[in-house]
Coordinates of C-alpha atoms in Angstrom, one line a residue:
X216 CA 27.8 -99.5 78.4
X217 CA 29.2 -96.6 76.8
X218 CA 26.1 -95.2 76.5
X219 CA 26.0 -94.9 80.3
X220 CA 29.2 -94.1 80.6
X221 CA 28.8 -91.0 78.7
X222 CA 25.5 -90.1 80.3
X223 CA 27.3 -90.3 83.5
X224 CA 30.4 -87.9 82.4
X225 CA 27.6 -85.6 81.0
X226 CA 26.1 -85.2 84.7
X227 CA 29.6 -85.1 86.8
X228 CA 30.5 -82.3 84.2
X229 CA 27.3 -80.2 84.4
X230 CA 27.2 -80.5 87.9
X231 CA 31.0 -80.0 88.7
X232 CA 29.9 -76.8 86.1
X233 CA 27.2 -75.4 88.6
X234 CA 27.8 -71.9 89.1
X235 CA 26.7 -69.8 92.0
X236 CA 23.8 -67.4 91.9
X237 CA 24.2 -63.5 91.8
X238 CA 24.8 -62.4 95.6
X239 CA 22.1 -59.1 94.6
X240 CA 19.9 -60.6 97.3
X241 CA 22.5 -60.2 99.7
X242 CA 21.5 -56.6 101.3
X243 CA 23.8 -55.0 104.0
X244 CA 23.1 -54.9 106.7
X245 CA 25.3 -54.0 110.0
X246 CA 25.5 -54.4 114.2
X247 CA 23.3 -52.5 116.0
X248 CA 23.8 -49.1 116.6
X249 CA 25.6 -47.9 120.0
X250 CA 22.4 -45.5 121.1
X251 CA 20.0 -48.8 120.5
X252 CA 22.2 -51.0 122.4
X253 CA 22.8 -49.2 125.2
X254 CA 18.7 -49.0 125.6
X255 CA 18.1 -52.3 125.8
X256 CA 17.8 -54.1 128.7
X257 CA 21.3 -55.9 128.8
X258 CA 22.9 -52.4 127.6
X259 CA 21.4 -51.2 131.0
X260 CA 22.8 -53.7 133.1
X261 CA 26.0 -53.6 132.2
X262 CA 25.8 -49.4 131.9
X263 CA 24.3 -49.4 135.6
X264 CA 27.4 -52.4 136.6
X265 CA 29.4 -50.7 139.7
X266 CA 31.9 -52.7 138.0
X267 CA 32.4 -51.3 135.0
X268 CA 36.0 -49.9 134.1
X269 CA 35.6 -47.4 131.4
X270 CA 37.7 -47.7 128.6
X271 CA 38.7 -51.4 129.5
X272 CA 37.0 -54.4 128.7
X273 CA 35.6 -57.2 130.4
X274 CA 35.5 -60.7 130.4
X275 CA 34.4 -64.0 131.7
X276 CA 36.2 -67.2 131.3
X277 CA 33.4 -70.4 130.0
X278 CA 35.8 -73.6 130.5
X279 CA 32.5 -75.8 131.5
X280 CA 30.3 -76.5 128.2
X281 CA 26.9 -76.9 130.0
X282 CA 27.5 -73.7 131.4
X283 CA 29.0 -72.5 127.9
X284 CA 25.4 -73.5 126.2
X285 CA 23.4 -72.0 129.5
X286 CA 25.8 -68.9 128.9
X287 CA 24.1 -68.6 124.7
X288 CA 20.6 -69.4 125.9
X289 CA 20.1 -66.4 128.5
X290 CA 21.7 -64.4 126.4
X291 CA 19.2 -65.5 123.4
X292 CA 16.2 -65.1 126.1
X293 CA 17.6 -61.8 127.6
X294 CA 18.2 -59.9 123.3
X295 CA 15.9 -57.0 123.0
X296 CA 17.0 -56.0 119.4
X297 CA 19.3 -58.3 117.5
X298 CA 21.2 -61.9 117.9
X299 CA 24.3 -62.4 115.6
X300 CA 25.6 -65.7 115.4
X301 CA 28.7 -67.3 113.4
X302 CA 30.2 -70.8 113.2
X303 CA 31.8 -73.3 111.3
X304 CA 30.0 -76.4 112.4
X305 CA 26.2 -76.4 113.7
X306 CA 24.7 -80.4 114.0
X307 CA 21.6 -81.3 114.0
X308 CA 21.2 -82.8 117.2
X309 CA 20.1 -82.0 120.8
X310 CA 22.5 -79.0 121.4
X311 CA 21.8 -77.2 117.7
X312 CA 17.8 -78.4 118.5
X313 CA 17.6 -76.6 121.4
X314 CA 19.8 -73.1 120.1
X315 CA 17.8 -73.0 117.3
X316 CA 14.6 -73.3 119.1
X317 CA 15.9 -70.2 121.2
X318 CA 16.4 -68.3 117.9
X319 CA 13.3 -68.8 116.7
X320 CA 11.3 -67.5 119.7
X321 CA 13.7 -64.8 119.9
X322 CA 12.8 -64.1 115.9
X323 CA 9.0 -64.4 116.9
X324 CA 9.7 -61.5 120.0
X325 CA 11.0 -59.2 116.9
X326 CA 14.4 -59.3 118.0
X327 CA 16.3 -59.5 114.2
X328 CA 18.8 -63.1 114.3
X329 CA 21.6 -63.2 111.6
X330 CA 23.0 -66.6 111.5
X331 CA 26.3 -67.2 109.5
X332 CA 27.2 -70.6 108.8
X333 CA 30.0 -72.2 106.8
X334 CA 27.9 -74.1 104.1
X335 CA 30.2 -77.5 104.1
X336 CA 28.9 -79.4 107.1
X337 CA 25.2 -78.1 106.5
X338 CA 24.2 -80.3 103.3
X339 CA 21.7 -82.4 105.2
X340 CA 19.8 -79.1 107.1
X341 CA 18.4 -77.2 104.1
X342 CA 14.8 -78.4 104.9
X343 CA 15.6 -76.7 108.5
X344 CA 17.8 -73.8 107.0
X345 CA 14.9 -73.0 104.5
X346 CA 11.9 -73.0 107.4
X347 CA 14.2 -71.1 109.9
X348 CA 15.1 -68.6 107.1
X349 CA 11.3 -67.7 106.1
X350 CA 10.7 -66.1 109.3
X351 CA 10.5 -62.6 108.5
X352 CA 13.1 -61.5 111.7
X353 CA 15.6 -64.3 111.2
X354 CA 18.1 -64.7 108.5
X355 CA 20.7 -67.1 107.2
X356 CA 23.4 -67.0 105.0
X357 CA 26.0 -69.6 104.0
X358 CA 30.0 -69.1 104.1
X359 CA 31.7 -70.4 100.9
X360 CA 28.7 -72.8 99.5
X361 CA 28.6 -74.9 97.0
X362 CA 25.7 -74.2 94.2
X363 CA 25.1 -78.1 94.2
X364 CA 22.5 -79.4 97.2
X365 CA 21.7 -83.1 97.7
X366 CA 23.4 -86.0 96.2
X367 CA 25.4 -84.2 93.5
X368 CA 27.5 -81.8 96.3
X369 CA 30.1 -84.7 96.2
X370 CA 30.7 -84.5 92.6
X371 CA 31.5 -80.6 92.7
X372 CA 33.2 -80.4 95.7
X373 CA 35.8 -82.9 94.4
X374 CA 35.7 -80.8 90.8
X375 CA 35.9 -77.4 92.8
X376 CA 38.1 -78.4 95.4
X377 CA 40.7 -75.7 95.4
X378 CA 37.9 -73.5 96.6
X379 CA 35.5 -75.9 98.5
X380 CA 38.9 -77.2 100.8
X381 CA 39.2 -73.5 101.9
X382 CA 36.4 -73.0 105.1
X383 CA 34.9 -70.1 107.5
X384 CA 36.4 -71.7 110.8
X385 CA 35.4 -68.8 112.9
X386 CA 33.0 -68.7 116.1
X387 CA 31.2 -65.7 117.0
X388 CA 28.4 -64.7 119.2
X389 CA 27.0 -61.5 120.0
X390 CA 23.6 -60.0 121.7
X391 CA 22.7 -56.5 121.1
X392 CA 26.0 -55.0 120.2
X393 CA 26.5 -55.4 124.3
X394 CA 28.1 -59.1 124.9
X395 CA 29.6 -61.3 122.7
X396 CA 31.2 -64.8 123.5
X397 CA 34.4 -65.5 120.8
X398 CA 36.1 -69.0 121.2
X399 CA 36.4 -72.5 120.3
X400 CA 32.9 -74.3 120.3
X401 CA 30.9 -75.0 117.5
X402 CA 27.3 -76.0 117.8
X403 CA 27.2 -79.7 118.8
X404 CA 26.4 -82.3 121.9
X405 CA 30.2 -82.4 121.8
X406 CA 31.1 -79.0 122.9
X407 CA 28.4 -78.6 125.6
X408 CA 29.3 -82.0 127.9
X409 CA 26.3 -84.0 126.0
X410 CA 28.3 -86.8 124.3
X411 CA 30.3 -89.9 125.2
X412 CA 33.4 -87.9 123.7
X413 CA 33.4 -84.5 125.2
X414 CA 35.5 -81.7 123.8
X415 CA 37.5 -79.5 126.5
X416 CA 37.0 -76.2 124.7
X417 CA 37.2 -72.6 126.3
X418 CA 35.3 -69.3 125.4
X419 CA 35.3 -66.0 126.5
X420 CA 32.2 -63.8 127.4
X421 CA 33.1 -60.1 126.6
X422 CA 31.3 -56.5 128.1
X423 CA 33.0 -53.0 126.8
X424 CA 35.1 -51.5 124.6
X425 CA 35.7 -54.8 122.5
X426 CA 32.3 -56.1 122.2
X427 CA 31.7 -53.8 118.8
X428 CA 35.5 -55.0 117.6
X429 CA 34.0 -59.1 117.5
X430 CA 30.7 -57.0 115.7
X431 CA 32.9 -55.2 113.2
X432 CA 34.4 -58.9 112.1
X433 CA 30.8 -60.4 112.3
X434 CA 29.9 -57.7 110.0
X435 CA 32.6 -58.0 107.6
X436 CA 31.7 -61.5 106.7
X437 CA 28.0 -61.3 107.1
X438 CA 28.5 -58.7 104.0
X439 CA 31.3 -60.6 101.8
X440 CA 31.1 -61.6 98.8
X441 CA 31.6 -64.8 99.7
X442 CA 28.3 -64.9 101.9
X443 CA 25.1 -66.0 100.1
X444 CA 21.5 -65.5 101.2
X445 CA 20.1 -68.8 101.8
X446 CA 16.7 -68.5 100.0
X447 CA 19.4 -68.1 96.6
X448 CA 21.0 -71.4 97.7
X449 CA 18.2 -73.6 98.8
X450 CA 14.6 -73.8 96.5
X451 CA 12.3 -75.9 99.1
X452 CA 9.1 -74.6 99.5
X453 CA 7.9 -74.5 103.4
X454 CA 4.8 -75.7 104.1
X455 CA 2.7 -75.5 107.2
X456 CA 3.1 -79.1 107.9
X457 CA 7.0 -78.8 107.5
X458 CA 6.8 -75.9 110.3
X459 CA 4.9 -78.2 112.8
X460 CA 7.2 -81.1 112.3
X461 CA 10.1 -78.5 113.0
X462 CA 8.3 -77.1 116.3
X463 CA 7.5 -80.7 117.2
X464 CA 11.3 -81.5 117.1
X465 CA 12.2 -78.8 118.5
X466 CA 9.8 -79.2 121.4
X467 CA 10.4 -82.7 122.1
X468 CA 14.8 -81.8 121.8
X469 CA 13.5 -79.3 124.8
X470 CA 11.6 -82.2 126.9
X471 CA 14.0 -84.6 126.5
X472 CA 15.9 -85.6 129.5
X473 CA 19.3 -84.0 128.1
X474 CA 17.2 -81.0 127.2
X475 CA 16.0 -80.4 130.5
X476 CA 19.1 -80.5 132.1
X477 CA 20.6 -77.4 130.2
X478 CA 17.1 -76.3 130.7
X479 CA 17.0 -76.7 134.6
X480 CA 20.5 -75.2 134.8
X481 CA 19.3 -72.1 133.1
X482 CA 16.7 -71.6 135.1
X483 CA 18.8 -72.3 138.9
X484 CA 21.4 -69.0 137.6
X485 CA 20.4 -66.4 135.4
X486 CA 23.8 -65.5 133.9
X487 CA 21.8 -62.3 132.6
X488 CA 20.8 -61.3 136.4
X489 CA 24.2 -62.1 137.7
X490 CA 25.6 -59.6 135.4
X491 CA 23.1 -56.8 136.6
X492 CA 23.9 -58.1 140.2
X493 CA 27.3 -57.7 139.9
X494 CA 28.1 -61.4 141.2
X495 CA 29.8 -62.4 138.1
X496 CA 33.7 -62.3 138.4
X497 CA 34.9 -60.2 135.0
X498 CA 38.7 -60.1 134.8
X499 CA 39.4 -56.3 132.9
X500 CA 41.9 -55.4 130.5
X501 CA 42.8 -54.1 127.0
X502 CA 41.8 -56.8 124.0
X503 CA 42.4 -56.9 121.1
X504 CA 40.4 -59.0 117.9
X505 CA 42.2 -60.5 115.0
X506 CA 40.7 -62.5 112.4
X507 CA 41.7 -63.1 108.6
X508 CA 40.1 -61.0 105.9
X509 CA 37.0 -63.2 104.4
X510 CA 38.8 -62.5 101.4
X511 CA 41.6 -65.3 102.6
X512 CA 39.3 -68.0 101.1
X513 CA 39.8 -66.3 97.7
X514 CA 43.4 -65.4 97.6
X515 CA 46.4 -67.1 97.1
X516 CA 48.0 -69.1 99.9
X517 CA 51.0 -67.2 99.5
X518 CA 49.1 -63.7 99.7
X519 CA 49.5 -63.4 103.4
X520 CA 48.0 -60.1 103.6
X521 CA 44.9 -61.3 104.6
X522 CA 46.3 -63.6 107.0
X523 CA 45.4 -63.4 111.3
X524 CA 48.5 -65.6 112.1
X525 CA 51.2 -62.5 111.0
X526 CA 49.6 -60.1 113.2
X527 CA 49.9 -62.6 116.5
X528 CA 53.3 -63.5 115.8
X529 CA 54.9 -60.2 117.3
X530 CA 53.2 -61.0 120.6
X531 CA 54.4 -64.7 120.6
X532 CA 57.9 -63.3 119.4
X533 CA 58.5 -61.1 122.4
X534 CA 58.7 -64.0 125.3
X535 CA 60.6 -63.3 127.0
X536 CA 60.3 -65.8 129.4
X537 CA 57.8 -68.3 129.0
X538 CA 55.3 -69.0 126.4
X539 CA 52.4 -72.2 127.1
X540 CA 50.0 -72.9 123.8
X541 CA 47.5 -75.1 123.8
X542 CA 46.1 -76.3 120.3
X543 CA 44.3 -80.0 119.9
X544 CA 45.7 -80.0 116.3
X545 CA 49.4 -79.3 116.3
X546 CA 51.5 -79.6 113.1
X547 CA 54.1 -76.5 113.3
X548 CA 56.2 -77.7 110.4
X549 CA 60.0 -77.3 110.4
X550 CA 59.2 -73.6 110.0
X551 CA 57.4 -73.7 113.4
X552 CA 60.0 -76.0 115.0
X553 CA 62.7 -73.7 114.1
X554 CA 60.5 -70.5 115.5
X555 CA 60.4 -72.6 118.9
X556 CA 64.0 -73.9 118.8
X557 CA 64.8 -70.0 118.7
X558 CA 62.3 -69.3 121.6
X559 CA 64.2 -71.9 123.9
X560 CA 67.8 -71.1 122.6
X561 CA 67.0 -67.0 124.1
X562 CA 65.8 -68.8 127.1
X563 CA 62.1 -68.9 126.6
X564 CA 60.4 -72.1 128.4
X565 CA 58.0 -73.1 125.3
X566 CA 55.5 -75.5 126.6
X567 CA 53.1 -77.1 124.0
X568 CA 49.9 -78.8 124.8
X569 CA 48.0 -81.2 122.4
X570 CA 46.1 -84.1 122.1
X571 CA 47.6 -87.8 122.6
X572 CA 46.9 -90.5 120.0
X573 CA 44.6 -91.7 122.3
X574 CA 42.8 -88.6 122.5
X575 CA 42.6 -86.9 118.9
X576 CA 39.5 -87.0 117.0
X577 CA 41.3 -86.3 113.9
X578 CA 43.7 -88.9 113.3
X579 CA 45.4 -88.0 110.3
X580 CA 46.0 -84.5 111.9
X581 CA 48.0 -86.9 114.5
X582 CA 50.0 -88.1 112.1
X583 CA 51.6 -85.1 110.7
X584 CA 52.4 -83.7 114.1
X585 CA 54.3 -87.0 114.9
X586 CA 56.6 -86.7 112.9
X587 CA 58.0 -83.4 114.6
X588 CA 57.8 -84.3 118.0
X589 CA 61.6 -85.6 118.2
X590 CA 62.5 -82.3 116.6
X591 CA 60.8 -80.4 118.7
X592 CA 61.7 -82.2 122.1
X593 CA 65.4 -81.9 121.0
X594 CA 65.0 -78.0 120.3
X595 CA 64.5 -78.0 124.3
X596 CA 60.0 -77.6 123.7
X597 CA 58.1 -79.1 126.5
X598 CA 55.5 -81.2 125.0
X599 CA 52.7 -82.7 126.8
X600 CA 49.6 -84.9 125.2
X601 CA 46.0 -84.8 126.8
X602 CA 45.2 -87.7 128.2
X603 CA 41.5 -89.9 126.7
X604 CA 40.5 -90.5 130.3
X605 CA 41.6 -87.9 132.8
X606 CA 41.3 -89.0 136.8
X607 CA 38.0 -87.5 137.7
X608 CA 37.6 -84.2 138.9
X609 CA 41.2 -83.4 138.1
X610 CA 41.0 -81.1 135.4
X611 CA 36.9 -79.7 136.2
X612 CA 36.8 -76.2 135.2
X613 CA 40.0 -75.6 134.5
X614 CA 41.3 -74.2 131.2
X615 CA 40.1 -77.2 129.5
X616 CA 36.8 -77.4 130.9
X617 CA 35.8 -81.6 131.8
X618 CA 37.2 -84.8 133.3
X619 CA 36.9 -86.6 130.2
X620 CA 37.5 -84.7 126.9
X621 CA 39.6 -84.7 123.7
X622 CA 41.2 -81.2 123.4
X623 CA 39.8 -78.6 121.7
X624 CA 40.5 -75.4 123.4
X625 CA 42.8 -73.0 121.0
X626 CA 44.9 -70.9 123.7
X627 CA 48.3 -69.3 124.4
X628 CA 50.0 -67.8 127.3
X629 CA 52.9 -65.4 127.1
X630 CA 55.0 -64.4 129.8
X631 CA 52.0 -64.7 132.3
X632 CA 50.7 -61.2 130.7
X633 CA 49.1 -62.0 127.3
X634 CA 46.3 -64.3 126.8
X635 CA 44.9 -65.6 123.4
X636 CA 41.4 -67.6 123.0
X637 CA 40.0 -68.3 119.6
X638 CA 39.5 -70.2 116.9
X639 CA 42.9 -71.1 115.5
X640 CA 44.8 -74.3 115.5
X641 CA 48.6 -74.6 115.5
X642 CA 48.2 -76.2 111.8
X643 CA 49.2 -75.5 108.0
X644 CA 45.2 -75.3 107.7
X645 CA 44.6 -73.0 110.3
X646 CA 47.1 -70.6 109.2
X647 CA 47.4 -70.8 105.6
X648 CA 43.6 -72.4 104.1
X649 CA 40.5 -71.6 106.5
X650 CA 39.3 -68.3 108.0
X651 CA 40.1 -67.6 111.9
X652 CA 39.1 -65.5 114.9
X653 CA 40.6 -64.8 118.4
X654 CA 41.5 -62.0 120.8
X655 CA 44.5 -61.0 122.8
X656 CA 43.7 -60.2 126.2
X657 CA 46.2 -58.1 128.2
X658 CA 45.7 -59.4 131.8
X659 CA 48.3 -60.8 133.8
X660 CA 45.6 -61.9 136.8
X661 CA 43.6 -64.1 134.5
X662 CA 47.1 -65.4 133.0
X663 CA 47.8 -66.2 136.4
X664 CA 45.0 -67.9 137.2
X665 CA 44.9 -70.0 134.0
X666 CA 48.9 -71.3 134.2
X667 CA 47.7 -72.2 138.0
X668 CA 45.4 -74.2 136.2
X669 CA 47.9 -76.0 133.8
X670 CA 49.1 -76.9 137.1
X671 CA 46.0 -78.4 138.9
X672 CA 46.2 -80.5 135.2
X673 CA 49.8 -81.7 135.6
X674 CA 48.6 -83.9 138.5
X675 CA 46.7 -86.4 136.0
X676 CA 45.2 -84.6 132.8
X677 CA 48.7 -85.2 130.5
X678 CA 51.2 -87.6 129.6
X679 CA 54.5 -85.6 129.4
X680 CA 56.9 -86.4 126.7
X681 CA 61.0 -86.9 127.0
X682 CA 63.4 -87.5 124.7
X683 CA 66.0 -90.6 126.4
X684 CA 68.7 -93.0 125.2
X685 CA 65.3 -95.3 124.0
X686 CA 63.7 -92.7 122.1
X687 CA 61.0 -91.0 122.6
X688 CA 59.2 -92.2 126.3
X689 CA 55.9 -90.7 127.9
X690 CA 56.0 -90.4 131.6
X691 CA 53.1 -89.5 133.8
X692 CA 53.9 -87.3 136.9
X693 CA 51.4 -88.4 139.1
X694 CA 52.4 -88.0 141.8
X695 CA 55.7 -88.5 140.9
X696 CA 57.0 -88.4 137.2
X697 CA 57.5 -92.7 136.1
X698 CA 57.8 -94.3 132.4
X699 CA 54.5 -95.2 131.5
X700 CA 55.0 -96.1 127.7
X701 CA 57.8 -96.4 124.8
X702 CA 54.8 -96.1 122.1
X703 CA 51.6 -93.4 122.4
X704 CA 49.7 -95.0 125.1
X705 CA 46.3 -96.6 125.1
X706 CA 46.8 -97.2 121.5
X707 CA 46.7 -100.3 119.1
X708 CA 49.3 -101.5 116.5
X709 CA 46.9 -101.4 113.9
X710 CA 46.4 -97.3 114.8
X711 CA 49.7 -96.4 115.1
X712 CA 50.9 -98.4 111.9
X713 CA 47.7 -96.4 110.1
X714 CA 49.3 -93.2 111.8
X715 CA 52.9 -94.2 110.2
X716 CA 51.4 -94.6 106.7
X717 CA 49.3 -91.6 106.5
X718 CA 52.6 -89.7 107.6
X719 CA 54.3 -90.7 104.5
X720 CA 51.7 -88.7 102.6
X721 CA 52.5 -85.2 101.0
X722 CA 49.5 -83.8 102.5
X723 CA 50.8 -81.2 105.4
X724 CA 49.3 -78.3 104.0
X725 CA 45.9 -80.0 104.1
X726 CA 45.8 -80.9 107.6

């Protein structure tokens, strides 16, 4: 017995011990250049646009996720030159099937894919990693890995947690240095309307000015330290037999009767020749990209220089009037509740926007934000919780994007004027632990058009929450506001006694 108790201390320590490789395989390498984007044959379309604004940038809203998926596959069919692509979670199901079948005949046209991914949620793809990475025009490199693959990963992630807890949360997109999409979605059924739990996400299309800003960021954590090559990560040798298998996969994702439809859809409207039609409705403006240093990951949390969130707070400080945020994972803290409570007491309406109990597909996330929603509803904060099962067609393409959806869009609205989509959650781990994107778009007709959504939503997409002489109550305000519940709705006992316990725990920072 103690024999294999000490054989089994001997492992966990030499694998907890396992040190990363030497990132010398890791060669720079950068966007394309401004001359070879403008010659290929998106550069054109947008160059010969009679809509173009120079100096301004344009964008596109993506609130529905089939289109959202459609919008990444033309794009993928339409590169010439290079595809870069960044995101925290990419599944191995029909979705990531069929965007990385699109890669790889993109890779086999010449056109040179970079694909960034945060190495946490990936453990189970290195057979898939390793073929895609062989092909001599596609590349991947993993965010913050761990030098441990297969069983043993658990062991060192618990023994290098400090570092492994700390993730690339960004989502990035770009073809040819010419359009990029920057938003919310990972790669997953769940984010493109293909699962029984959809997630109401938004993204933004961009042309202009801003497209080499997303680039820039792309760049600067393609090229980080903290970036390894794959092939010094993952020793699997490829054999021809392991590419068919892939293809046949692939192929059969494709043919499936889910595949097809994102397939039909792309083939009914050519995002690509709406843009060089000049049907497509772009909203113009200035923007703006933010996004923590890759070095975040590395630093101290209390070293905010590398931080995103300080450079957004001196737009959300200067409501002046109104400010509505959306985030599906809410915990603002006391610090955050007394930020708001100073919002309202200069007159600002602060609405917040999260999900319901019922909703949330992180629970424990839930259960720290309860905690501050009597705070914040006596500090004068509208708060409003998505609802699990939203009448149909109520909230279709709005700024959440589906009739039934768990929220997952990260937005805010100031003042009608200022718009931010990204990456970032309202949430200690958001702002103080993971690595985050967005932009600030300067637009008041597309802030307009998305608070008239809000609206269209009130009618049957929310709960709305109100502090009375029996507590806390939800109401829903179709048509007309009525007391639907004195406890989160459509919930058990067992859930929201699990929701009390876990918010007992001294884990805030984590969540």
């Amino acid at each position: 017995m103690l024999k294999v108790l000490m054989v089994s201390l001997l492992t966990f320590n030499l694998i907890a011990c396992a040190s990363l490789p030497s990132d010398s395989l890791a060669k720079p390498s950068n966007a394309l250049e401004t001359v070879s984007a403008k010659a290929t044959r998106i550069g054109l379309w947008v160059e010969n646009d009679n809509t173009n604004q120079p100096g301004l940038s344009g964008f596109h809203p993506l609130s529905d996720g089939l289109d959202a998926l459609v919008a990444r596959l033309a794009l993928i069919e339409a590169a010439d030159k290079t595809i870069d692509a960044q995101y925290y979670l990419y599944h191995d199901d029909l979705v990531g099937q069929l965007f990385l079948q699109y890669l790889l005949r993109a890779a086999d046209r010449g056109v040179r894919v970079r694909l960034l991914l945060d190495d946490l949620s990936i453990a189970s793809l290195d057979k898939t990693v390793a073929i895609a990475n062989e092909h001599p025009f596609f590349e991947i490199r993993l965010f913050n890995p761990l030098a441990t693959r297969g069983w043993g990963r658990s062991f060192q992630l618990l023994a290098q947690f400090d570092r492994a807890n700390r993730r690339m949360h960004n989502k990035s997109f770009i073809v040819d240095n010419q359009l990029a999409i920057l938003g919310g979605r990972n790669i997953g059924n769940e984010y493109y309307r293909n699962s029984a739990v959809e997630f109401a996400d938004l993204d933004m299309i961009h042309r202009g000015v801003v497209v080499p800003q997303i680039s820039n960021e792309f760049d600067r954590y393609w090229n980080s330290s903290s970036s390894y090559p794959a092939e010094s990560l993952i020793n699997r040798s490829v054999t021809t037999d392991d590419k068919q298998r892939l293809n046949d996969k692939l192929a059969d994702a494709a043919n499936s009767a889910s595949g097809q439809k994102y397939i039909k859809r792309l083939k009914q409207a050519s995002l690509v020749e709406h843009i060089a039609s000049g049907e497509m409705r772009w909203y113009w403006g200035d923007v703006s990209v933010y996004a923590d240093a890759p070095e975040k990951i590395l630093a101290p949390v209390s070293d905010r220089s590398t931080h995103l969130t300080p450079q957004l707070f001196p737009y959300i400080d200067s409501a002046a009037r109104e400010l509505v945020m959306f985030s599906p994972y809410l915990v603002p803290g006391k610090e955050g509740v007394t930020f708001f409570s100073d919002l309202v007491k200069r007159g600002v309406k602060v609405v917040l926007i999260t999900n319901s109990l019922a909703s949330t597909d992180v629970a424990v996330v839930h259960a720290g934000y309860s905690k501050y929603r009597k705070d914040l509803l006596e500090a004068g904060v509208r708060l409003i919780e998505v609802k699990p099962h939203a009448a149909k067609g109520e909230i279709h393409k709005t700024i959440t994007g589906s009739s039934r959806a768990s929220l997952h869009a990260k937005t805010f609205i100031i003042d009608r004027r200022y718009l931010f989509v990204g990456s970032l959650n309202l949430d200690p781990r958001s702002a103080l632990l993971n690595t985050e994107i967005g932009a600030i778009y300067d637009t008041p007709e597309m802030a307009e058009d998305f608070i008239s959504g809000l609206s269209r939503l009130d009618r049957g997409g929310f709960w709305e929450l109100k502090l009375t002489e029996n507590g806390i109550q939800w109401f829903d305000c179709n048509p007309e506001c009525r007391v639907v519940s004195n406890k989160d709705p459509e919930s058990s006992l067992f859930t929201r006694v699990g929701i009390f316990i876990l918010s007992l725990l001294p884990i805030e920072q984590q969540l």
